[in-house]
Coordinates of C-alpha atoms in Angstrom, one line a residue:
Chain A
M21 CA 90.3 56.3 124.8
I22 CA 88.4 57.5 121.8
D23 CA 85.3 58.3 123.9
G24 CA 85.1 61.4 125.9
D25 CA 84.1 61.7 129.5
P26 CA 80.8 59.9 130.0
A27 CA 79.8 62.4 132.6
K28 CA 80.0 65.3 130.1
K29 CA 77.9 66.1 127.1
A30 CA 79.4 65.5 123.7
A31 CA 79.8 68.6 121.6
L32 CA 81.1 66.7 118.6
K33 CA 80.8 63.1 117.5
V34 CA 82.6 61.7 114.5
L35 CA 81.5 58.2 113.6
G36 CA 83.3 56.0 111.0
V37 CA 84.1 58.9 108.8
R38 CA 86.0 58.3 105.6
K39 CA 87.1 60.5 102.8
S40 CA 89.2 59.9 99.7
Y41 CA 90.3 62.0 96.8
G42 CA 90.5 59.6 93.9
P43 CA 92.9 56.9 94.9
V44 CA 94.3 58.9 97.9
V45 CA 92.6 58.1 101.2
A46 CA 92.7 61.2 103.3
V47 CA 90.6 60.0 106.2
A48 CA 90.4 56.3 106.7
G49 CA 87.6 55.7 109.1
I50 CA 87.7 57.8 112.2
D51 CA 85.7 57.7 115.4
L52 CA 85.9 60.5 117.8
V53 CA 84.0 62.1 120.6
V54 CA 84.8 65.6 121.8
D55 CA 83.3 66.8 125.1
E56 CA 81.7 70.2 125.6
G57 CA 84.2 72.8 126.6
E58 CA 87.1 70.7 125.7
F59 CA 90.3 71.8 124.0
F60 CA 90.9 69.0 121.6
T61 CA 93.9 68.8 119.3
L62 CA 94.4 66.8 116.1
L63 CA 98.1 66.3 115.9
G64 CA 100.0 64.7 113.0
P65 CA 102.5 65.3 110.2
S66 CA 101.4 66.9 107.0
G67 CA 99.3 64.4 104.9
S68 CA 98.0 62.6 108.0
G69 CA 94.5 63.8 107.2
K70 CA 94.0 66.2 110.2
T71 CA 93.1 69.2 108.0
T72 CA 90.7 67.1 105.9
L73 CA 89.0 65.9 109.1
L74 CA 88.6 69.5 110.3
R75 CA 87.2 70.4 106.9
L76 CA 84.7 67.5 107.1
I77 CA 83.6 68.8 110.5
A78 CA 83.2 72.3 109.2
G79 CA 81.2 71.0 106.2
F80 CA 83.6 72.2 103.4
E81 CA 84.0 68.5 102.4
R82 CA 81.4 65.7 102.4
P83 CA 82.4 62.4 103.9
D84 CA 82.3 59.3 101.6
A85 CA 80.9 57.4 104.6
G86 CA 80.2 57.9 108.3
R87 CA 78.3 60.4 110.4
I88 CA 79.1 63.7 112.0
E89 CA 77.1 65.0 115.0
L90 CA 77.2 68.5 116.5
G91 CA 75.6 68.9 119.9
G92 CA 73.6 65.7 119.3
R93 CA 72.3 66.7 115.9
D94 CA 73.3 64.8 112.7
V95 CA 74.9 67.4 110.4
T96 CA 76.5 65.0 107.9
S97 CA 74.6 66.5 105.0
V98 CA 74.2 70.0 106.4
P99 CA 76.0 72.8 104.4
P100 CA 78.7 74.8 106.3
Y101 CA 76.5 78.0 106.5
L102 CA 73.9 76.1 108.5
R103 CA 76.4 74.3 110.8
D104 CA 77.0 75.6 114.3
T105 CA 80.8 75.7 113.8
N106 CA 83.2 78.5 113.0
T107 CA 86.7 78.2 111.6
V108 CA 89.9 80.0 112.1
F109 CA 91.7 79.5 108.8
Q110 CA 95.4 78.9 108.4
D111 CA 95.7 82.0 106.1
Y112 CA 93.2 83.8 108.3
A113 CA 90.9 84.5 105.2
L114 CA 90.0 88.0 106.4
F115 CA 87.9 89.9 104.0
P116 CA 90.3 92.5 102.6
H117 CA 87.6 95.0 101.6
M118 CA 86.1 95.2 105.1
S119 CA 87.4 96.8 108.3
V120 CA 88.4 94.7 111.3
A121 CA 85.1 95.5 113.0
E122 CA 83.1 94.6 109.8
N123 CA 85.0 91.4 109.5
I124 CA 84.1 90.4 113.0
A125 CA 80.5 91.5 112.6
Y126 CA 80.0 89.7 109.4
G127 CA 78.7 86.4 110.8
L128 CA 76.3 88.3 113.1
R129 CA 75.1 90.5 110.2
V130 CA 74.3 87.5 108.1
K131 CA 72.3 86.0 110.9
H132 CA 70.3 89.3 111.3
V133 CA 71.5 90.1 114.7
S134 CA 70.4 93.7 115.6
R135 CA 72.8 96.5 115.0
Q136 CA 73.0 97.4 118.7
E137 CA 73.6 93.8 119.8
R138 CA 76.2 93.5 117.0
E139 CA 78.2 96.5 118.0
K140 CA 78.2 95.3 121.6
R141 CA 79.4 91.9 120.8
V142 CA 82.1 93.1 118.3
Q143 CA 83.4 95.5 121.0
R144 CA 83.6 92.6 123.5
A145 CA 85.3 90.4 120.9
L146 CA 87.8 93.2 120.2
E147 CA 88.5 93.5 123.9
M148 CA 89.0 89.8 124.2
V149 CA 91.7 89.7 121.6
R150 CA 93.1 93.1 122.9
L151 CA 92.6 95.0 119.7
T152 CA 90.1 97.5 121.1
N153 CA 91.4 100.5 119.1
L154 CA 91.9 98.8 115.8
G155 CA 88.3 98.1 114.8
G156 CA 88.5 100.7 112.0
R157 CA 91.6 99.3 110.3
R158 CA 91.8 97.2 107.2
P159 CA 93.3 93.7 107.5
N160 CA 96.3 94.8 105.3
Q161 CA 97.2 97.4 107.9
L162 CA 97.7 94.8 110.6
S163 CA 100.7 92.6 111.6
G164 CA 100.5 88.9 111.3
G165 CA 99.8 88.4 115.0
Q166 CA 97.0 91.0 114.9
R167 CA 95.4 89.4 111.9
Q168 CA 95.5 86.1 113.7
R169 CA 93.6 87.7 116.6
V170 CA 91.0 89.2 114.2
A171 CA 90.4 85.8 112.7
L172 CA 89.9 84.4 116.1
A173 CA 87.6 87.2 117.2
R174 CA 85.5 86.8 113.9
A175 CA 85.0 83.1 114.7
V176 CA 84.4 83.3 118.5
V177 CA 82.0 86.2 118.3
N178 CA 79.4 83.8 116.8
E179 CA 79.6 81.6 119.9
P180 CA 79.6 78.3 117.9
E181 CA 79.1 74.9 119.4
V182 CA 82.6 74.0 118.2
L183 CA 85.4 76.3 117.1
L184 CA 87.7 74.8 114.5
L185 CA 91.3 76.1 114.3
D186 CA 93.4 75.0 111.3
E187 CA 97.1 75.6 112.3
P188 CA 96.2 79.1 113.3
L189 CA 99.7 79.9 114.7
G190 CA 101.6 78.3 111.8
A191 CA 102.5 81.6 110.2
L192 CA 103.8 83.4 113.3
D193 CA 107.4 83.4 114.6
L194 CA 108.4 81.3 117.5
K195 CA 108.1 84.0 120.2
L196 CA 104.7 85.2 119.1
R197 CA 103.5 81.7 118.7
Q198 CA 104.4 80.8 122.3
E199 CA 102.6 84.0 123.5
M200 CA 99.6 83.2 121.4
Q201 CA 99.5 79.6 122.7
I202 CA 99.0 80.9 126.3
E203 CA 96.5 83.5 125.1
L204 CA 94.5 81.1 123.1
K205 CA 94.2 78.7 126.0
Q206 CA 93.1 81.6 128.3
I207 CA 90.5 82.7 125.8
Q208 CA 89.2 79.2 125.4
K209 CA 88.8 78.9 129.2
E210 CA 87.1 82.3 129.3
V211 CA 84.5 81.7 126.6
G212 CA 84.1 78.0 127.4
I213 CA 83.7 77.1 123.7
T214 CA 84.8 73.6 122.5
F215 CA 88.0 74.0 120.5
V216 CA 89.1 71.5 117.9
Y217 CA 92.7 72.5 117.0
V218 CA 94.8 71.2 114.2
T219 CA 98.6 71.4 114.4
H220 CA 101.7 69.5 113.4
D221 CA 103.6 71.0 116.3
Q222 CA 103.8 68.5 119.2
E223 CA 104.9 71.1 121.7
E224 CA 101.9 73.2 120.9
A225 CA 99.6 70.2 121.2
L226 CA 101.0 69.2 124.6
T227 CA 101.0 72.8 125.9
M228 CA 97.4 73.7 125.1
S229 CA 95.2 70.6 124.9
D230 CA 93.0 68.8 127.3
R231 CA 93.2 65.8 125.0
V232 CA 95.3 65.1 121.9
A233 CA 94.5 62.8 119.0
V234 CA 97.7 61.7 117.2
M235 CA 97.0 61.0 113.5
A236 CA 98.9 59.2 110.8
N237 CA 97.8 58.0 107.4
G238 CA 94.2 59.1 107.8
Q239 CA 93.8 57.2 111.1
I240 CA 94.0 58.0 114.7
E241 CA 96.9 56.3 116.4
Q242 CA 96.1 57.4 119.9
V243 CA 93.8 59.7 121.8
G244 CA 94.6 60.8 125.3
S245 CA 95.7 63.6 127.6
P246 CA 99.1 65.2 126.8
V247 CA 100.7 63.2 129.7
E248 CA 99.2 60.0 128.4
V249 CA 100.4 60.4 124.8
Y250 CA 103.8 61.5 125.9
E251 CA 104.4 59.1 128.8
R252 CA 102.5 56.1 127.5
P253 CA 102.6 56.2 123.7
A254 CA 100.5 53.5 122.2
T255 CA 102.5 53.0 119.0
E256 CA 106.0 53.5 117.8
F257 CA 104.7 56.3 115.5
V258 CA 103.3 58.2 118.5
A259 CA 106.4 57.7 120.5
G260 CA 108.5 59.0 117.5
F261 CA 106.3 61.9 116.6
I262 CA 105.9 63.3 120.1
G263 CA 109.4 63.9 121.4
I264 CA 112.5 62.0 120.8
S265 CA 111.9 58.3 121.1
N266 CA 114.5 55.7 122.0
V267 CA 113.1 52.4 120.9
L268 CA 115.0 49.3 122.3
V269 CA 114.3 45.6 122.0
R270 CA 115.3 43.5 125.0
D271 CA 114.2 39.9 125.5
G272 CA 111.8 40.2 122.6
V273 CA 110.0 43.2 124.1
R274 CA 110.0 46.6 122.3
F275 CA 109.9 49.6 124.6
V276 CA 110.5 53.3 124.7
V277 CA 112.8 55.2 127.0
R278 CA 112.4 59.0 126.9
P279 CA 115.8 60.9 126.7
E280 CA 115.2 62.9 129.8
K281 CA 114.6 59.7 131.8
I282 CA 118.1 58.5 131.1
R283 CA 120.9 59.2 133.5
M284 CA 124.4 59.4 132.2
L285 CA 126.8 58.0 134.8
S286 CA 130.3 59.4 134.8
E287 CA 133.3 57.1 135.1
G288 CA 133.4 55.2 138.3
E289 CA 130.0 56.5 139.5
P290 CA 128.1 53.6 141.0
A291 CA 124.8 52.7 139.5
P292 CA 121.8 53.6 141.7
P293 CA 120.0 50.5 142.9
G294 CA 117.1 49.2 140.9
M295 CA 118.2 50.8 137.7
V296 CA 118.9 49.2 134.4
V297 CA 122.5 50.0 133.2
E298 CA 123.9 49.7 129.7
S299 CA 127.2 50.9 128.5
G300 CA 128.2 52.6 125.3
E301 CA 130.2 55.4 123.7
V302 CA 129.1 59.1 123.2
E303 CA 129.1 59.6 119.5
E304 CA 127.7 63.1 119.3
V305 CA 127.1 66.1 121.6
I306 CA 124.4 68.5 120.5
Y307 CA 124.1 71.8 122.4
V308 CA 120.5 73.1 122.3
G309 CA 120.7 75.9 124.7
M310 CA 118.7 74.9 127.7
S311 CA 120.0 71.4 127.5
T312 CA 122.5 69.2 125.7
R313 CA 121.7 66.1 123.8
Y314 CA 124.0 63.1 123.8
V315 CA 123.8 60.5 121.1
V316 CA 125.2 57.3 122.6
R317 CA 126.0 54.2 120.7
L318 CA 125.3 51.2 122.9
E319 CA 127.6 48.2 123.0
R320 CA 124.7 46.2 121.4
G321 CA 124.7 48.5 118.4
E322 CA 121.6 50.7 119.0
H323 CA 121.6 54.4 119.4
L324 CA 120.1 56.2 122.3
V325 CA 119.6 59.9 122.9
A326 CA 120.1 61.2 126.4
V327 CA 119.3 64.8 127.5
R328 CA 120.9 66.7 130.3
Q329 CA 120.0 70.1 131.6
N330 CA 122.9 72.5 131.2
M331 CA 123.4 73.2 134.8
D332 CA 127.1 73.0 134.6
A333 CA 129.4 75.6 133.2
L334 CA 129.9 76.2 129.5
G335 CA 132.1 73.8 127.6
D336 CA 131.5 71.0 130.0
A337 CA 129.6 68.9 127.5
E338 CA 132.5 68.4 125.1
R339 CA 134.4 66.4 127.5
F340 CA 132.0 63.5 126.9
E341 CA 132.5 63.3 123.2
G342 CA 134.0 60.0 122.1
R343 CA 134.2 58.8 125.7
P344 CA 132.7 55.6 127.1
V345 CA 129.6 56.1 129.3
R346 CA 127.1 54.1 131.2
L347 CA 123.4 54.9 130.8
A348 CA 120.9 54.1 133.6
W349 CA 117.1 54.2 133.7
T350 CA 114.3 52.8 135.8
A351 CA 112.2 50.1 134.3
D352 CA 109.1 52.0 135.5
H353 CA 110.0 54.9 133.1
T354 CA 110.1 52.7 130.0
F355 CA 107.0 52.0 128.1
V356 CA 106.3 48.8 126.2
L357 CA 104.9 49.4 122.7
D358 CA 101.8 47.7 121.5
K359 CA 102.9 44.5 119.9
R360 CA 100.0 44.5 117.5
R361 CA 101.3 47.4 115.5
Chain B
M241 CA 145.4 70.4 85.7
T242 CA 142.2 71.4 84.0
V243 CA 140.8 72.2 87.5
E244 CA 143.7 74.5 88.1
V245 CA 143.0 76.4 84.9
A246 CA 139.3 76.7 85.6
R247 CA 139.9 78.2 89.0
R248 CA 142.0 81.0 87.7
P249 CA 140.0 84.2 87.3
R250 CA 139.1 84.8 83.7
R251 CA 140.6 87.9 82.1
K252 CA 137.8 90.0 80.6
G253 CA 138.0 92.6 77.8
G254 CA 139.0 95.9 79.3
G255 CA 136.4 98.1 77.7
A256 CA 133.5 95.8 78.5
V257 CA 134.5 95.7 82.1
A258 CA 134.6 99.5 82.3
I259 CA 131.1 99.8 80.9
R260 CA 129.7 97.0 83.1
S261 CA 131.1 98.5 86.3
L262 CA 129.8 101.9 85.2
F263 CA 126.3 100.4 84.9
W264 CA 126.7 98.7 88.2
R265 CA 127.7 101.9 89.9
L266 CA 125.0 104.0 88.3
P267 CA 121.8 101.9 88.0
W268 CA 119.8 104.7 86.6
L269 CA 122.2 104.9 83.6
R270 CA 121.4 101.3 82.7
T271 CA 117.7 101.9 82.9
T272 CA 118.0 105.0 80.7
V273 CA 120.0 103.2 78.0
L274 CA 117.6 100.3 78.1
L275 CA 114.4 102.3 77.9
A276 CA 115.6 105.1 75.5
P277 CA 114.6 103.5 72.1
P278 CA 111.1 102.3 73.1
L279 CA 110.5 105.5 74.9
A280 CA 111.6 107.6 71.9
W281 CA 109.3 105.6 69.7
F282 CA 106.4 106.0 72.1
V283 CA 106.9 109.8 72.3
V284 CA 107.3 110.3 68.5
I285 CA 104.5 108.0 67.3
Y286 CA 102.0 108.1 70.2
I287 CA 102.3 111.3 72.1
A288 CA 103.3 113.6 69.2
S289 CA 100.3 112.6 67.1
L290 CA 98.0 113.4 70.1
V291 CA 99.7 116.7 70.7
L292 CA 99.4 117.5 67.0
L293 CA 95.7 116.7 67.2
L294 CA 95.3 118.9 70.2
I295 CA 97.0 121.8 68.4
T296 CA 95.0 121.3 65.2
A297 CA 91.8 121.6 67.2
F298 CA 92.7 125.2 67.9
W299 CA 93.2 126.1 64.2
A300 CA 90.7 127.1 61.6
I301 CA 89.9 126.4 58.0
D302 CA 89.6 128.9 55.1
P303 CA 85.9 128.6 54.0
F304 CA 86.8 129.3 50.3
T305 CA 90.0 127.4 49.8
T306 CA 89.3 124.7 52.5
K307 CA 93.0 125.2 53.5
M308 CA 94.0 125.0 57.1
I309 CA 94.9 128.3 58.7
Q310 CA 97.1 128.5 61.8
A311 CA 94.9 131.0 63.5
W312 CA 94.5 130.2 67.2
N313 CA 90.8 130.2 68.2
L314 CA 88.2 128.3 70.1
D315 CA 85.6 128.4 67.4
N316 CA 85.6 124.6 66.8
F317 CA 84.9 123.9 70.4
R318 CA 82.3 126.7 70.6
Q319 CA 80.6 125.2 67.6
I320 CA 80.4 121.8 69.2
L321 CA 79.0 123.1 72.4
N322 CA 76.4 125.5 70.8
E323 CA 75.1 123.2 68.1
P324 CA 72.4 120.9 69.5
T325 CA 73.1 118.3 66.8
Y326 CA 76.6 117.8 68.0
L327 CA 75.5 117.6 71.6
R328 CA 72.9 115.0 70.7
I329 CA 75.5 113.0 68.8
I330 CA 77.9 113.1 71.8
G331 CA 75.1 112.2 74.1
R332 CA 74.0 109.3 71.9
T333 CA 77.6 108.0 71.7
V334 CA 78.1 108.1 75.4
F335 CA 74.8 106.4 76.0
M336 CA 75.7 103.7 73.5
A337 CA 79.1 103.2 75.1
A338 CA 77.5 103.0 78.5
L339 CA 74.9 100.6 77.3
V340 CA 77.5 98.3 75.6
T341 CA 79.6 98.4 78.8
V342 CA 76.7 97.4 81.0
T343 CA 75.6 94.7 78.6
D344 CA 79.1 93.3 78.3
A345 CA 79.5 93.3 82.1
A346 CA 76.2 91.5 82.6
I347 CA 77.2 88.8 80.1
A348 CA 80.9 88.6 81.0
F349 CA 80.5 88.3 84.8
P350 CA 78.7 85.0 84.9
F351 CA 80.8 83.7 82.1
A352 CA 84.1 84.7 83.7
Y353 CA 82.8 83.4 87.1
Y354 CA 82.2 80.0 85.5
M355 CA 85.6 80.0 83.8
A356 CA 87.5 81.1 86.9
R357 CA 85.8 79.3 89.7
I358 CA 83.7 76.4 88.5
A359 CA 85.1 75.0 85.2
S360 CA 87.8 72.3 85.2
R361 CA 91.2 73.1 83.8
R362 CA 90.3 71.5 80.5
V363 CA 87.0 73.4 80.0
Q364 CA 88.8 76.5 81.1
T365 CA 91.3 76.2 78.3
I366 CA 88.6 75.5 75.7
L367 CA 86.6 78.6 76.9
F368 CA 89.7 80.7 76.8
A369 CA 90.2 79.7 73.2
A370 CA 86.6 80.4 72.4
V371 CA 86.8 83.9 73.9
L372 CA 90.1 84.8 72.1
L373 CA 89.5 83.1 68.8
P374 CA 87.2 85.8 67.4
L375 CA 89.9 88.3 68.0
W376 CA 92.0 86.6 65.3
A377 CA 89.3 87.1 62.7
S378 CA 89.0 90.4 60.9
Y379 CA 86.8 93.0 62.5
L380 CA 85.0 93.5 59.2
A381 CA 84.3 89.8 58.8
R382 CA 82.8 89.7 62.2
V383 CA 80.5 92.6 61.6
W384 CA 79.4 91.1 58.2
A385 CA 78.6 87.9 60.0
W386 CA 76.2 89.9 62.1
I387 CA 74.6 91.4 59.0
L388 CA 74.0 87.9 57.8
I389 CA 72.3 87.1 61.1
L390 CA 70.2 90.3 61.6
N391 CA 69.3 90.8 57.9
H392 CA 65.7 90.8 56.8
S393 CA 66.2 87.3 55.3
G394 CA 69.0 86.4 57.8
V395 CA 69.4 83.7 60.4
L396 CA 67.4 85.6 63.0
N397 CA 64.3 86.0 61.0
W398 CA 64.6 82.5 59.5
S399 CA 64.7 81.1 63.1
L400 CA 61.8 83.3 64.2
Q401 CA 59.8 82.1 61.2
A402 CA 60.5 78.5 62.1
F403 CA 58.8 79.2 65.5
G404 CA 55.9 81.0 63.8
A405 CA 57.0 84.4 65.2
P406 CA 56.7 87.6 63.2
P407 CA 60.0 88.8 61.7
A408 CA 62.1 91.3 63.5
N409 CA 63.8 94.0 61.5
V410 CA 66.9 94.6 63.6
A411 CA 69.5 95.2 60.9
Y412 CA 70.3 98.8 60.1
T413 CA 69.0 100.2 63.4
D414 CA 70.7 101.4 66.6
V415 CA 69.7 98.1 68.2
A416 CA 71.9 96.3 65.7
V417 CA 74.8 98.7 66.5
W418 CA 74.3 97.9 70.2
I419 CA 74.3 94.1 69.6
V420 CA 77.3 94.2 67.4
F421 CA 79.3 96.5 69.7
S422 CA 78.4 94.3 72.6
Y423 CA 79.6 91.2 70.7
I424 CA 82.8 92.7 69.4
W425 CA 84.1 94.1 72.7
L426 CA 83.0 91.2 74.9
P427 CA 86.4 89.5 75.1
F428 CA 87.9 92.7 76.5
M429 CA 85.4 92.5 79.4
I430 CA 85.7 88.8 80.0
I431 CA 89.5 88.7 80.3
P432 CA 90.0 91.3 83.1
T433 CA 86.9 90.1 84.9
Y434 CA 88.2 86.5 84.7
A435 CA 91.6 87.6 86.1
A436 CA 90.0 89.4 89.0
L437 CA 87.7 86.5 89.8
E438 CA 90.5 84.0 89.7
R439 CA 92.4 86.1 92.2
V440 CA 89.7 85.9 94.9
P441 CA 91.1 83.2 97.3
E442 CA 88.8 80.2 97.8
S443 CA 89.4 80.5 101.5
L444 CA 87.5 83.8 101.6
V445 CA 84.5 82.1 100.0
E446 CA 84.8 79.3 102.5
A447 CA 85.1 81.8 105.3
A448 CA 81.9 83.6 104.3
S449 CA 80.0 80.3 104.1
D450 CA 81.5 79.3 107.4
L451 CA 80.1 82.5 108.9
G452 CA 76.6 81.7 107.7
A453 CA 76.4 83.3 104.2
R454 CA 74.7 81.3 101.5
R455 CA 75.9 81.3 97.9
W456 CA 74.2 84.4 96.7
R457 CA 75.1 86.3 99.8
T458 CA 78.8 85.3 99.5
L459 CA 78.7 86.4 95.8
R460 CA 77.2 89.8 96.7
D461 CA 79.3 90.5 99.9
I462 CA 82.6 88.9 99.0
V463 CA 83.2 87.9 95.4
L464 CA 81.5 90.8 93.7
P465 CA 83.3 93.6 95.6
L466 CA 86.6 91.9 95.2
A467 CA 86.1 91.3 91.4
L468 CA 84.7 94.8 90.8
P469 CA 88.1 96.4 89.9
G470 CA 88.4 93.8 87.1
V471 CA 85.0 94.6 85.8
V472 CA 85.9 98.3 85.9
A473 CA 89.1 97.6 84.1
G474 CA 87.2 95.8 81.4
S475 CA 84.7 98.7 81.1
I476 CA 87.6 101.0 80.3
F477 CA 88.1 98.9 77.1
T478 CA 84.5 98.5 76.2
F479 CA 83.6 102.1 76.9
S480 CA 86.5 103.7 75.1
L481 CA 86.4 101.3 72.1
T482 CA 82.7 102.0 71.5
L483 CA 83.3 105.8 72.0
G484 CA 85.8 105.9 69.2
D485 CA 84.4 103.4 66.7
Y486 CA 82.8 104.5 63.4
I487 CA 82.8 101.3 61.3
T488 CA 80.1 99.3 62.9
P489 CA 77.5 102.2 62.8
V490 CA 78.3 102.7 59.1
L491 CA 78.0 99.0 58.3
I492 CA 75.0 98.0 60.3
G493 CA 73.5 101.2 61.8
G494 CA 70.4 102.9 60.7
G495 CA 72.1 106.1 59.5
T496 CA 72.3 107.8 63.0
S497 CA 75.7 109.4 63.6
F498 CA 78.1 108.8 66.4
I499 CA 81.1 110.9 67.3
G500 CA 83.4 108.7 65.1
N501 CA 81.2 109.1 62.1
V502 CA 81.2 112.9 62.4
V503 CA 85.0 112.9 62.8
Y504 CA 85.3 110.7 59.8
S505 CA 83.0 112.8 57.5
N506 CA 84.8 116.0 58.6
I507 CA 88.2 114.6 57.5
G508 CA 87.1 112.6 54.4
I509 CA 84.2 114.6 53.0
A510 CA 84.2 118.1 54.5
N511 CA 88.0 118.2 54.8
N512 CA 87.6 120.2 58.0
V513 CA 90.5 118.7 59.9
P514 CA 90.5 121.3 62.7
F515 CA 86.9 120.6 63.5
A516 CA 87.4 116.9 63.3
A517 CA 90.3 117.3 65.7
A518 CA 88.2 119.3 68.2
L519 CA 85.5 116.7 68.0
A520 CA 88.0 113.9 68.5
M521 CA 89.1 115.7 71.7
V522 CA 85.6 115.0 73.2
P523 CA 86.0 111.2 73.7
I524 CA 89.5 111.8 75.0
G525 CA 88.1 114.2 77.5
I526 CA 85.3 111.8 78.5
M527 CA 87.8 109.0 78.8
A528 CA 90.1 111.1 81.0
I529 CA 87.2 111.6 83.4
Y530 CA 86.3 107.9 83.2
L531 CA 89.8 106.9 84.0
I532 CA 90.0 109.1 87.1
G533 CA 86.8 107.4 88.3
A534 CA 88.2 104.0 87.4
K535 CA 91.4 104.6 89.3
R536 CA 89.3 105.5 92.4
L537 CA 87.7 102.0 92.1
G538 CA 91.1 100.3 92.0
A539 CA 90.8 99.2 88.4
F540 CA 94.5 99.7 87.6
E541 CA 95.5 97.2 90.3
A542 CA 93.3 94.7 88.6
L543 CA 94.9 95.0 85.1

């Protein structure tokens, strides 16, 4: 799971990397292989070590142990200015005393790219992020979304081996964030650069990534495609962090049932054949717009969350509140949790 | 019961309520009342004396009685501009102020950089105290300390002798004036420079290094331009303080005059207050030009 596709070339290898700050262990031994051209996401709550890992890859921090390889070259002790990575910072870190075009051109200027070539590439980068006419502006004359695009253009224009993105959409509002998710993904496909993307937003991770590494306490809990980590979470932490997890123990086996996989049977409705049925009482009805969440207390004491699309008319949901219901699911849709953890 | 009492709205004094609601309705009134005393003080003490100075500069003095005559004329200014001696003194003073400013900037920048971006919190506090501590000592005591260092038989020559070097006679020269000015005004350069450097976000430095810039390149392209307003703000202090000072040249200088000395001798010895006033307008004029330039460079945002 940790390894990439053997048929593809590895853009980035992280081998046994550790980093602590005094007594605090930020990254506790991580192995990771990211393929060339892959959109790879580090997903985890704050304090899980994902940003530290990104900073280790960029070279802003030095690992206490382990190795980092970029395009097959050991860069563990190479300073950031000599690494073939570029970073999109969380606060964008645009140079306030330079224009948008100067910001984007800075990396090329430092690397002595000719003026003509520089101008051409900056223009292309501006087109890519759809800011063609704003090259002359200062960063403080731009909106948050525009600044985000400049930060992206400034990094992509250098065509690095790996592009590192540290919660780049964190400061944007929901609508803009969703738009930018799609745009980022498109840009990534277009330029074909390997992206390593840090986020705590599970929806963002699932929407954009080719593969996701779920992190907790400085370690990787699971690496896999979005479908894998959602449908077959390896640990209870992964199950709980990505989506709502309903963990049940039956006959000594711990397993997860996703809320959308549960069918709520109305009174008298016969249970479909082959489904597991348990009865309980609706304790809470939570309207969330597109769907409604029902918190059901099972007769055996546990709570389960079931989700229903709001296909019915308004106000329909309340009739379930406090009423006995039966919940049904297919055994195939449940997932047994790793007993070792 | 007590809860009941607490809930009932308190009855306030009638007059106080009226004034409060008046202030609430007219916010400018509150500001005016609040600012009137300090503003009056500022106008009377600060502005009025400057205006008086300006007016006096256009008066004359009776050559026989040495009494001031309120005869409006431009003779004082004409004398300053036509007399090569005065122009030389002005030139020398401006040159000294510029030299002191450049010296202080050159010393303060690396020092402030270390304080703001490298030193630990503890070291930072110690350095801050070290910078500010001399300001608590008397100006005269600090100049005298330098006389003890630069004197013929002072610490400097004593040290040079220990290394077998020939003695340097620095005391009572313009070089001594330059050294002492640079020393005395240094804190005024360090503090605004430090403040500006501390405000440069670490992520910008990281971003530059991420884009391929080495340390010096980052310093030149990112840190220096962003800290420049702080340096310019500091230079306002070092430049203007040197421009107006007359004590240091008297105590440790080699007898060459600066604007301040000429102003002083015209008040104290020649008793020609109008001419002194006119000459005192020169540094004010120079500073006005300097401040306009400084504002262009964004120094006021850095203060």
